Tab-separated table of C-alpha atoms and ligand atoms in Angstrom:
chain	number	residue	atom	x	y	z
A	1114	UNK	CA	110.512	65.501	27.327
A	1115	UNK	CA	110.775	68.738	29.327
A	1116	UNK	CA	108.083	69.180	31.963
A	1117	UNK	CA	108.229	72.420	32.083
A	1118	UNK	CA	107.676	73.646	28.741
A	1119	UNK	CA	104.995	71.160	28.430
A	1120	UNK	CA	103.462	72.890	31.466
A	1121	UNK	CA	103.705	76.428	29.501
A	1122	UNK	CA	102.805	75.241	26.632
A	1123	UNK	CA	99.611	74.269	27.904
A	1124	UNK	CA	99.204	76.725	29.687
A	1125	UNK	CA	99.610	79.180	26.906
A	1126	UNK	CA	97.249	76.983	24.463
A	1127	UNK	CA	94.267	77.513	27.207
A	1128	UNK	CA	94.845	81.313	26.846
A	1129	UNK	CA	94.312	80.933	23.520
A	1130	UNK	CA	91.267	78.902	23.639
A	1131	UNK	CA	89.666	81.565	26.255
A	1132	UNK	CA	90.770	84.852	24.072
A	1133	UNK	CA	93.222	85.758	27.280
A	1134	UNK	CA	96.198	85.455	24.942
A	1135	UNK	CA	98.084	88.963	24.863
A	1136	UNK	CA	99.522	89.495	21.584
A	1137	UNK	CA	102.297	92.231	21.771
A	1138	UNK	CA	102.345	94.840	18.755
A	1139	UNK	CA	105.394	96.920	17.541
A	1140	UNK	CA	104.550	100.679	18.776
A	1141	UNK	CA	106.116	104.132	17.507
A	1142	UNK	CA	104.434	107.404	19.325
A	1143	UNK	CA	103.552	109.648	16.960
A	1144	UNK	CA	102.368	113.060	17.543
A	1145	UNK	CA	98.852	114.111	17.606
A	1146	UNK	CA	97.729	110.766	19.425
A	1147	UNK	CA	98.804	108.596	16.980
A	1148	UNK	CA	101.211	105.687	16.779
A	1149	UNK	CA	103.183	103.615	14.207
A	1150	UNK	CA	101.445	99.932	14.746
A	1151	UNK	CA	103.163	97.077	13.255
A	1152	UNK	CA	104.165	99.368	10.624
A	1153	UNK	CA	100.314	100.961	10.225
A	1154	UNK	CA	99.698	104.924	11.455
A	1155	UNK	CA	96.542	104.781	14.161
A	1156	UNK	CA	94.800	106.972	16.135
A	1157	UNK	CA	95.738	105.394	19.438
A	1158	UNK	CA	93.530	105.657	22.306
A	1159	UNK	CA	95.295	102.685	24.017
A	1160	UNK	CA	98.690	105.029	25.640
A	1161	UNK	CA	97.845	106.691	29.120
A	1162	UNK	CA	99.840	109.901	27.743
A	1163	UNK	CA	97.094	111.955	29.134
A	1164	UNK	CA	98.794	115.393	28.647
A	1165	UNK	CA	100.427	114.869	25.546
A	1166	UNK	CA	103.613	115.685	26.907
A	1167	UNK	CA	105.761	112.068	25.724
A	1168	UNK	CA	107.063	113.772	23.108
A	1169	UNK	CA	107.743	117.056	24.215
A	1170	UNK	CA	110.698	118.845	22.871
A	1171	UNK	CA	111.951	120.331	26.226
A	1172	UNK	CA	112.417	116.153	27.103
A	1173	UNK	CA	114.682	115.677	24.364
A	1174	UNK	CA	117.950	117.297	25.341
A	1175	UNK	CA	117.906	115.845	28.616
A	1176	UNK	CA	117.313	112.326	27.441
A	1177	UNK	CA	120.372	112.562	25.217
A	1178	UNK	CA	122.553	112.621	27.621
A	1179	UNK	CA	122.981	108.220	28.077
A	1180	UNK	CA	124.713	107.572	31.072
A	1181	UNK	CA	123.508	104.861	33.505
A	1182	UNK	CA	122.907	105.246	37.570
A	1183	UNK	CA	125.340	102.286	37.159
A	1184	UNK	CA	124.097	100.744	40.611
A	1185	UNK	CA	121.718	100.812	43.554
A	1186	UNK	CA	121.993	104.376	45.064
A	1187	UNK	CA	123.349	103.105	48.267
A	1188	UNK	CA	125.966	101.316	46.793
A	1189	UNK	CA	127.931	103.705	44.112
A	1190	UNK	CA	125.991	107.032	45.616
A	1191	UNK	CA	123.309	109.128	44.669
A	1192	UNK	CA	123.669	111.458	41.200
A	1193	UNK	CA	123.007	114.251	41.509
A	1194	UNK	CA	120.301	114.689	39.000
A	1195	UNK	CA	118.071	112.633	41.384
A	1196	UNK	CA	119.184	114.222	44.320
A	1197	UNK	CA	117.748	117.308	43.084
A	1198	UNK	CA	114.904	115.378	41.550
A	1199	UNK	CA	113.842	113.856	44.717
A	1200	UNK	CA	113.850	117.382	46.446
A	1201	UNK	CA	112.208	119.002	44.035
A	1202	UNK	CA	109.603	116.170	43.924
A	1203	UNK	CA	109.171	116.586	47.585
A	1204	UNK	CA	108.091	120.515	47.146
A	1205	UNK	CA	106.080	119.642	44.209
A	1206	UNK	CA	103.679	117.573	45.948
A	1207	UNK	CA	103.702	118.794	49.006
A	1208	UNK	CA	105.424	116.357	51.456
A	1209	UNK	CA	108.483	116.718	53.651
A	1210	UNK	CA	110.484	114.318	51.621
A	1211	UNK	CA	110.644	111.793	48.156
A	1212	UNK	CA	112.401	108.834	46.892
A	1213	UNK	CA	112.513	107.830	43.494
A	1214	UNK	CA	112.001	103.796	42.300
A	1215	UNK	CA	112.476	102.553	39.384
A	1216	UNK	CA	108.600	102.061	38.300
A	1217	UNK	CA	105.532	102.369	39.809
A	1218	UNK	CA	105.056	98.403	40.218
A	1219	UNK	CA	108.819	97.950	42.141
A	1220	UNK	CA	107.915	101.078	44.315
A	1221	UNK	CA	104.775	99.115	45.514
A	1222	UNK	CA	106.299	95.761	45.869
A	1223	UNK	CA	109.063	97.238	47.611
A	1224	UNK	CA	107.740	99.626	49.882
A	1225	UNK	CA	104.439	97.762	51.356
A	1226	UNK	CA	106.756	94.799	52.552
A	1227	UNK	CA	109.005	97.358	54.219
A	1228	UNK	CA	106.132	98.879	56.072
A	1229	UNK	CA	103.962	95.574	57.093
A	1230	UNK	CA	104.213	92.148	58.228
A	1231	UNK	CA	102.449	89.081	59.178
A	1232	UNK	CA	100.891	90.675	62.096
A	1233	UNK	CA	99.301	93.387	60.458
A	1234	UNK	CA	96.498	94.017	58.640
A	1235	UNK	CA	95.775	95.553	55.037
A	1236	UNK	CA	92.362	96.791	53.302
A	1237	UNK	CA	92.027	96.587	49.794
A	1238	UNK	CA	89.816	98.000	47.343
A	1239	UNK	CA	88.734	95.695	45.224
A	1240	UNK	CA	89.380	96.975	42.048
A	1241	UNK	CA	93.430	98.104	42.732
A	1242	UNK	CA	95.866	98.047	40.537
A	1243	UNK	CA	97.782	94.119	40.263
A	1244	UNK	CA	100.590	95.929	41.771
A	1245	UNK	CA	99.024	96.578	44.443
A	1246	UNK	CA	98.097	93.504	45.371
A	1247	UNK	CA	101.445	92.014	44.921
A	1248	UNK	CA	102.626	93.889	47.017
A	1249	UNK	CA	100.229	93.216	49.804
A	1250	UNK	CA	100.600	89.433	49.342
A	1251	UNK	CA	104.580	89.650	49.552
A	1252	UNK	CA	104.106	91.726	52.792
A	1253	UNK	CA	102.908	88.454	53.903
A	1254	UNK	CA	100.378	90.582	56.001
A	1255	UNK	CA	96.742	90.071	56.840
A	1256	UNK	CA	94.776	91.295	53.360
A	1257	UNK	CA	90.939	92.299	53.818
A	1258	UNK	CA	89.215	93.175	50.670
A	1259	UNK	CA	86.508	95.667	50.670
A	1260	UNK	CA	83.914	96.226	47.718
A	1261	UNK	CA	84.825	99.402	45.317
A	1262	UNK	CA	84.837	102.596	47.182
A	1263	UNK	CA	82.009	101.278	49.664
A	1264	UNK	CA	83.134	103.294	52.804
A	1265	UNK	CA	80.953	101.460	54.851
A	1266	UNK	CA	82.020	97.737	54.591
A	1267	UNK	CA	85.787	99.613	54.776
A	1268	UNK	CA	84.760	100.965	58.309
A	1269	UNK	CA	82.872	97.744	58.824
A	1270	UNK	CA	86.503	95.668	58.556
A	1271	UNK	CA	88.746	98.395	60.221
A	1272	UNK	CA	86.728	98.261	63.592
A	1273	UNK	CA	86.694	94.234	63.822
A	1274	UNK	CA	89.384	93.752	66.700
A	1275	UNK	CA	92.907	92.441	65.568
A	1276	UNK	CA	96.759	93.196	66.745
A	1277	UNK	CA	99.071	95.081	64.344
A	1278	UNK	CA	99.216	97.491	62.345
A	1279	UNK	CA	96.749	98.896	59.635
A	1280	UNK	CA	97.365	100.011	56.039
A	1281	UNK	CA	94.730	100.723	53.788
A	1282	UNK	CA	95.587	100.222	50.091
A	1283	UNK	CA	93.790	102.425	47.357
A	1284	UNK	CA	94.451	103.865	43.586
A	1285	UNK	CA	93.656	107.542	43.515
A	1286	UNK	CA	91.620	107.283	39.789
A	1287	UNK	CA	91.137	103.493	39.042
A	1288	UNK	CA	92.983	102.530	35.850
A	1289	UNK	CA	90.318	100.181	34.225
A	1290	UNK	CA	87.211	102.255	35.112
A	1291	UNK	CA	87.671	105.855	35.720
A	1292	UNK	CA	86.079	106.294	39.409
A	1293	UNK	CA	87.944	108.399	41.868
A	1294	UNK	CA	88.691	106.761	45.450
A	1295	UNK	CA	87.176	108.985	48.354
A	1296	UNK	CA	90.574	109.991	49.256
A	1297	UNK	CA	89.042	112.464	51.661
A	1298	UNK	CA	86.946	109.721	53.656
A	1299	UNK	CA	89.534	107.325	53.542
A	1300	UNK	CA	91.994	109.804	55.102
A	1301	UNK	CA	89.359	110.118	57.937
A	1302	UNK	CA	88.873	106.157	58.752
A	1303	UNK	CA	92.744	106.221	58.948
A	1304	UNK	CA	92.347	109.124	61.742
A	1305	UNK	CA	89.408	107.324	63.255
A	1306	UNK	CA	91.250	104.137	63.223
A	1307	UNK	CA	95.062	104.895	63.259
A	1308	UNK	CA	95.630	103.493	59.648
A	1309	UNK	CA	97.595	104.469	57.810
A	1310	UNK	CA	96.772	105.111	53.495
A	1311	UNK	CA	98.938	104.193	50.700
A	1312	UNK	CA	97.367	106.164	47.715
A	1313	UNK	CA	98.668	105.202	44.088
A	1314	UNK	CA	98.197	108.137	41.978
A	1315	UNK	CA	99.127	106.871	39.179
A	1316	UNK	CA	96.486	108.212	36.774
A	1317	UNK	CA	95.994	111.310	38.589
A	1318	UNK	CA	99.450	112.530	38.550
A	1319	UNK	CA	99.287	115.265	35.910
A	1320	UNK	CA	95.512	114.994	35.713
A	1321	UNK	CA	93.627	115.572	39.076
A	1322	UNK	CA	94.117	118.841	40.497
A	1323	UNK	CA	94.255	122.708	39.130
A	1324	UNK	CA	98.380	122.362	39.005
A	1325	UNK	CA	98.389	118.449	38.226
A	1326	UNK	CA	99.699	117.895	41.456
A	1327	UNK	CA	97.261	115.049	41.704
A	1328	UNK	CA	94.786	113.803	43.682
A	1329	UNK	CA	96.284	115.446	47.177
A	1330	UNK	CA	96.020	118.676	45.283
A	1331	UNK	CA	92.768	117.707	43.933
A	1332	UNK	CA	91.115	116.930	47.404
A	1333	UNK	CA	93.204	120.048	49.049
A	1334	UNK	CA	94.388	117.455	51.321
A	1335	UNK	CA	95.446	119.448	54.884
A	1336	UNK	CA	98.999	118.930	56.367
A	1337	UNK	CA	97.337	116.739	59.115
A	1338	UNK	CA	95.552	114.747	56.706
A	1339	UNK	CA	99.014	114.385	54.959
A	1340	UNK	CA	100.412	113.004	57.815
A	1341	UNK	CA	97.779	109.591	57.101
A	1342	UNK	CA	99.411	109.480	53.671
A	1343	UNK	CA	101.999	107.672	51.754
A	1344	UNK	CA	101.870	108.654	48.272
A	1345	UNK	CA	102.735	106.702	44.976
A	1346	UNK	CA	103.732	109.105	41.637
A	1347	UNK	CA	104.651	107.572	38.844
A	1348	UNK	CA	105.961	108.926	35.612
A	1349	UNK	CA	104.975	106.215	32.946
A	1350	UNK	CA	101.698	107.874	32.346
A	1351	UNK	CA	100.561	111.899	32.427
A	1352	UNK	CA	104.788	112.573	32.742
A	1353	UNK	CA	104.979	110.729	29.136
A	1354	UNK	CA	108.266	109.403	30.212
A	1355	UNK	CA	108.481	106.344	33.230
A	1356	UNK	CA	110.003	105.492	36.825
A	1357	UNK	CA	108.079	106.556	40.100
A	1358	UNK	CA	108.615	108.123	43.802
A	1359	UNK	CA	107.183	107.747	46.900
A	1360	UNK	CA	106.857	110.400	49.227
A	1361	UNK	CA	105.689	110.969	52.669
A	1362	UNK	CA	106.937	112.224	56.065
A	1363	UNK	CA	110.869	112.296	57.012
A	1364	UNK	CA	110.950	109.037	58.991
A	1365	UNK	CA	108.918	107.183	56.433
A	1366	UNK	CA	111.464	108.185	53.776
A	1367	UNK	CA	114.242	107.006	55.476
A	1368	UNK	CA	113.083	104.144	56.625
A	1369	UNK	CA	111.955	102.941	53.055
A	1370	UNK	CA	115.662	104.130	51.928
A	1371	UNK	CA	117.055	101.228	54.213
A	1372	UNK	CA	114.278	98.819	54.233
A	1373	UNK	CA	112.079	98.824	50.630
A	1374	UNK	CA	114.149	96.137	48.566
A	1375	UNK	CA	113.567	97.501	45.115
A	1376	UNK	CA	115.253	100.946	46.164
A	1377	UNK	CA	117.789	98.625	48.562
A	1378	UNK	CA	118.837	96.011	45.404
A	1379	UNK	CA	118.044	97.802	42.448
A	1380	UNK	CA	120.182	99.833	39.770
A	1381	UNK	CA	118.320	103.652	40.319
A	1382	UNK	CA	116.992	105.398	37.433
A	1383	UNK	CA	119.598	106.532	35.206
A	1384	UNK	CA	120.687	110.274	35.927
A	1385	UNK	CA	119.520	111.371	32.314
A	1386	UNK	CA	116.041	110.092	32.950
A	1387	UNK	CA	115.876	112.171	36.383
A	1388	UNK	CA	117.397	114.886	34.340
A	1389	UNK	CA	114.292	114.620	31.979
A	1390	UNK	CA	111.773	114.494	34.734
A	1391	UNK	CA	112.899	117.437	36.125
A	1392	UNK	CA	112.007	119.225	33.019
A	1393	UNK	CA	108.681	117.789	32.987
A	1394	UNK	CA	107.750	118.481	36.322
A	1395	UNK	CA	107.225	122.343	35.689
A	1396	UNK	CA	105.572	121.460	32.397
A	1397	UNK	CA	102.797	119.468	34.380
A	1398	UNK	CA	101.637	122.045	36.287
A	1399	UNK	CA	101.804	124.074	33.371
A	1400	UNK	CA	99.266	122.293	31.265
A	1401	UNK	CA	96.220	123.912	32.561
A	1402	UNK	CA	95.004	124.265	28.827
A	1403	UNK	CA	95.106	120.545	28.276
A	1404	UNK	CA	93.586	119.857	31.911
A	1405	UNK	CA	90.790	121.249	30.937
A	1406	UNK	CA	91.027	119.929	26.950
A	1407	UNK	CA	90.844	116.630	28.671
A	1408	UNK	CA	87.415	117.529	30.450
A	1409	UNK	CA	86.210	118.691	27.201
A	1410	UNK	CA	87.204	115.415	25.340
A	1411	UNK	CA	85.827	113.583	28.402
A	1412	UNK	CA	82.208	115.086	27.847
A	1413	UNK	CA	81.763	114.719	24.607
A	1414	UNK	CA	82.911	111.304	24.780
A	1415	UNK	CA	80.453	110.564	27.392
A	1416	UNK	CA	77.787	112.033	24.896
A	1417	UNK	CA	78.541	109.992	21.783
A	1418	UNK	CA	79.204	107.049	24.229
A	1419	UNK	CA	75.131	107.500	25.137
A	1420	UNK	CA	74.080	106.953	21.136
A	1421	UNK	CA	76.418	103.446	21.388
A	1422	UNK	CA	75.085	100.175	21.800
A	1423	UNK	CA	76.984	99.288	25.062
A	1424	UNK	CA	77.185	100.803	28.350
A	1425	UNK	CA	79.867	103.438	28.958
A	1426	UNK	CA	79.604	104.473	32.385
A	1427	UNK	CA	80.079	107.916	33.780
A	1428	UNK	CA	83.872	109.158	34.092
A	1429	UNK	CA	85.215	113.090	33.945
A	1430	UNK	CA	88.208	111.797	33.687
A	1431	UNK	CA	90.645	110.682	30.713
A	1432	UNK	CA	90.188	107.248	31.619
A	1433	UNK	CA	86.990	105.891	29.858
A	1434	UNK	CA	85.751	102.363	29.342
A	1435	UNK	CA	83.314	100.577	26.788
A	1436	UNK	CA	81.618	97.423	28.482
A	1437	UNK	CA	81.340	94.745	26.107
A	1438	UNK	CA	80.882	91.404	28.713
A	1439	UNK	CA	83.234	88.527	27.163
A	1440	UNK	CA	86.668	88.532	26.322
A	1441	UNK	CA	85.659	87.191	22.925
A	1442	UNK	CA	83.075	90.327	22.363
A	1443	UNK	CA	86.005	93.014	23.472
A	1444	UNK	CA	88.192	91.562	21.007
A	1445	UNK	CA	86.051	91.390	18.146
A	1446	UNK	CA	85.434	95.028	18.651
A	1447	UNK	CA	89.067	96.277	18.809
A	1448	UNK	CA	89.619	94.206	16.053
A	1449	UNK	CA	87.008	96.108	14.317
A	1450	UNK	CA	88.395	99.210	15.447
A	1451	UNK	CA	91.861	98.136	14.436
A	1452	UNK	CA	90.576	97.348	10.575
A	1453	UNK	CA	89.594	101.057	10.925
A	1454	UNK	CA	92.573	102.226	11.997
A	1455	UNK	CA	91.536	103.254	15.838
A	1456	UNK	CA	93.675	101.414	18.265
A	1457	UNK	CA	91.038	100.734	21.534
A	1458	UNK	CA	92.320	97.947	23.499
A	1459	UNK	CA	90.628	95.055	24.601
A	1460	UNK	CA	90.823	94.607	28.521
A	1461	UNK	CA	90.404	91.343	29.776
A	1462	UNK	CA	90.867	89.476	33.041
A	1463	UNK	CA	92.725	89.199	35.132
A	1464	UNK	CA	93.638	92.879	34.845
A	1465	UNK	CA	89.307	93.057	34.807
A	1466	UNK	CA	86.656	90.722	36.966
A	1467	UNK	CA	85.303	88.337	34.739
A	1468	UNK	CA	82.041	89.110	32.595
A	1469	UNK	CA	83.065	92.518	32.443
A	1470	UNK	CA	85.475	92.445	29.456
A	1471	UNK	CA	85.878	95.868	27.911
A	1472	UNK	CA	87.264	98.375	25.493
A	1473	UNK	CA	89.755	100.773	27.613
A	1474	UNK	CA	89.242	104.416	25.398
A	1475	UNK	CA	92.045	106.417	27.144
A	1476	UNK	CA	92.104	110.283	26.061
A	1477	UNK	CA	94.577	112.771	25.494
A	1478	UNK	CA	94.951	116.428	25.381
A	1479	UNK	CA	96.904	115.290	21.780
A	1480	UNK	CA	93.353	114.134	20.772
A	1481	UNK	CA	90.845	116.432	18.720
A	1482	UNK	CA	87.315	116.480	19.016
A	1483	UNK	CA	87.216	114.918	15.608
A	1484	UNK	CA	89.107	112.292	16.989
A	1485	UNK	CA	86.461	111.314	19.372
A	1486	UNK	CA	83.729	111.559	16.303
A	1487	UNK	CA	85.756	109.202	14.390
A	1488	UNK	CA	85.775	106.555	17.437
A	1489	UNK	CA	81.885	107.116	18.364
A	1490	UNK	CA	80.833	106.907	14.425
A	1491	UNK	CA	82.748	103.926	13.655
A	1492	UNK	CA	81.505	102.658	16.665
A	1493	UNK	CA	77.772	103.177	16.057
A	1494	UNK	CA	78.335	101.406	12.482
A	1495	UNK	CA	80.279	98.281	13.833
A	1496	UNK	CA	78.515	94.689	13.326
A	1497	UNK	CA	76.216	93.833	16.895
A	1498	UNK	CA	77.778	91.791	19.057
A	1499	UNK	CA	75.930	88.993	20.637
A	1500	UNK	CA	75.880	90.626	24.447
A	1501	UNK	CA	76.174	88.017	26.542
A	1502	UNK	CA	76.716	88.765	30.736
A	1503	UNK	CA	77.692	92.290	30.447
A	1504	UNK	CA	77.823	93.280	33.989
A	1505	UNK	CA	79.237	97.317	34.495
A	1506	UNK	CA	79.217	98.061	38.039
B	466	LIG	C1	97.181	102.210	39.066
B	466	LIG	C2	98.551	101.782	38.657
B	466	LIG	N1	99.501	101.645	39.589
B	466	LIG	C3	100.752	101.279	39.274
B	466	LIG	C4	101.109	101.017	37.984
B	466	LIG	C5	102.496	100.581	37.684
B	466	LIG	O1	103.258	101.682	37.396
B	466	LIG	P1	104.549	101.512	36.472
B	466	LIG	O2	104.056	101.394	35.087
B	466	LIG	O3	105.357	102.734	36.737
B	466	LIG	O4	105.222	100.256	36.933
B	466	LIG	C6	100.146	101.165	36.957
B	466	LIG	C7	100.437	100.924	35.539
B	466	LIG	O5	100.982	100.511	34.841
B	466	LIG	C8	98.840	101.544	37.302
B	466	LIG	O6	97.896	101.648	36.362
């Protein structure tokens, strides 16, 4: 008798029963967007290593080097290596200072607490990232949740009267769909209503912008629209490699320094890692060719995706998405996939709404256009799928 295992094992048999279980596969990167899956060579589509760049020589020597940060930064000091990271960060994407967390989801659940509390107020696309939400909820502030990029019902909620402080909360380029946030419009309701923005970017690091500087590059965001912003990098995607940083204005920096928990109480990222990201960051803005590989890949997906069965709605970015409806239907067509050697992950909620299971098809400047045949024609041969309550928005 242990009531708590009962409880999770009951838990974990409903899972099952409602295809929500998440089975976890052994994974080698291999190069030319493929991986080493439970011992089988795919062509992966599943990885968000947009640019290509996780296994990038020029990574390699610096990732050698194995020592540990050992600590929090504020209790056995700051290496080096991320000293210089953090500054160069700061250049890189254009604000007057950086500070690096461990991953993208600590930076959120650490820094949103440390800016907001009960008394204030946060609005929340719908369709952000878990982390994001997490990090609202342990903020402990007021959360408003506004429909997906609808500007309107955002200005709507930001002029109903109420003390505090406001934050709005937004991914730059939405992980499970591939729509871009109006950074530009939501920078001016934060002017019009003294907000404040907290941008994830995520999937645009590396992707949005001429030098992959992101979506403030991408929107050619002004120094006075910078001053609305505090801005979320991470590394775990475009960068190939992991960890994040937050930057933003002086004061904001050094307040999160002393106040955001998970840079406060957690070991920093080890100085080899920060050693490895500073190699990557001038590779980034060097991969113009694969920027614009990735548009390529992006358009001729969207073209074969016309000649398929189920909706795949419009995207120019490397984030692309097959809507199959049920968790049961999304499955059945990895698993398809899968017998075929493609790796296309089924997406299922809660990381989705419910009724809109889907395939997530995630490209890469690794990929060839063959690649993207190979996907759409096994596609167009695979067994129909009852279609029951598919619902793209
Ligand atoms: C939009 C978005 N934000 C944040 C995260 C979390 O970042 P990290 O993987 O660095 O924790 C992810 C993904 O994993 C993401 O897709």
């Amino acid at each position: 008798m242990n009531a708590l295992l009962n409880r999770l094992e009951h838990g974990l048999q409903g899972l099952r029963r409602q295809d929500l279980w998440r089975h976890r596969t052994l994974c080698q990167p291999l190069p030319n967007g493929h991986v080493r899956r439970d011992g089988r060579d795919m062509l992966s589509f599943a990885g968000n290593d947009y640019l290509g760049l996780s296994l990038h020589p020029d990574l390699q020597p610096a990732l050698a080097d194995a020592a540990g940060a050992t600590a929090s930064p504020l209790v056995c000091g700051h290496h080096r290596q991320a000293h210089a990271l953090e500054q160069e960060l700061a250049a890189w994407s254009g604000f007057d200072a950086a500070r690096l967390f461990v991953s993208g989801y600590q930076a959120s659940l650490g820094v949103i607490p440390a800016l907001l509390g009960p008394k204030d107020s946060i609005f929340c696309d719908r369709l952000n990232h878990a982390s994001l939400i997490d990090g609202s909820r342990l903020s402990g502030a007021r959360l408003r949740v506004y429909p997906h990029r609808d500007m309107g019902r955002l200005e709507a909620l930001l002029s109903r009267p109420g003390p505090g402080l406001k934050l709005i909360i937004s991914d730059s380029l939405f992980s499970m769909d591939g729509t871009l946030a109006p950074v530009d419009e939501l920078l001016t309701l934060c002017e019009r209503h003294d907000a404040m923005l907290y941008l994830d970017d995520a999937h645009g690091l590396g992707v949005l912008g001429a030098n992959g500087r992101g979506a403030p590059e991408h929107f050619a965001l002004t120094q006075a629209q910078r001053r609305r912003l505090i801005y979320l990098g991470t590394f775990g995607k475009a960068a190939g490699l992991g960890g994040a940083f937050v930057a933003g204005s002086a004061t904001l920096i050094d307040w999160l320094t002393q106040r955001a928990r998970s840079y406060v109480f957690s070991t920093g990222l080890a100085p080899a890692h920060c050693a490895a990201l500073r190699a990557c960051l001038p590779l980034i803005s060097q991969a113009q060719q694969q920027r614009t590989r990735l548009q390529h890949l992006a358009r001729l997906w969207q073209i074969q995706a016309d000649t398929l069965p189920w909706p795949s709605p419009l995207s120019e970015t490397p984030v692309q998405r097959l809507m199959l409806g049920q968790p049961s239907q999304a499955l059945r067509l990895s698993a398809y996939l899968a017998e075929h050697g493609i790796w296309a992950p089924a997406i299922r909620p809660p990381t989705v709404p419910r009724g809109q299971s889907r395939l997530r098809i995630s490209l890469s400047a690794a990929h060839q256009e063959r690649d993207i045949l190979r996907l759409a024609d096994c596609l167009r041969q695979a067994p129909s799928f009852p279609n029951t309550e598919t619902s793209a928005p």
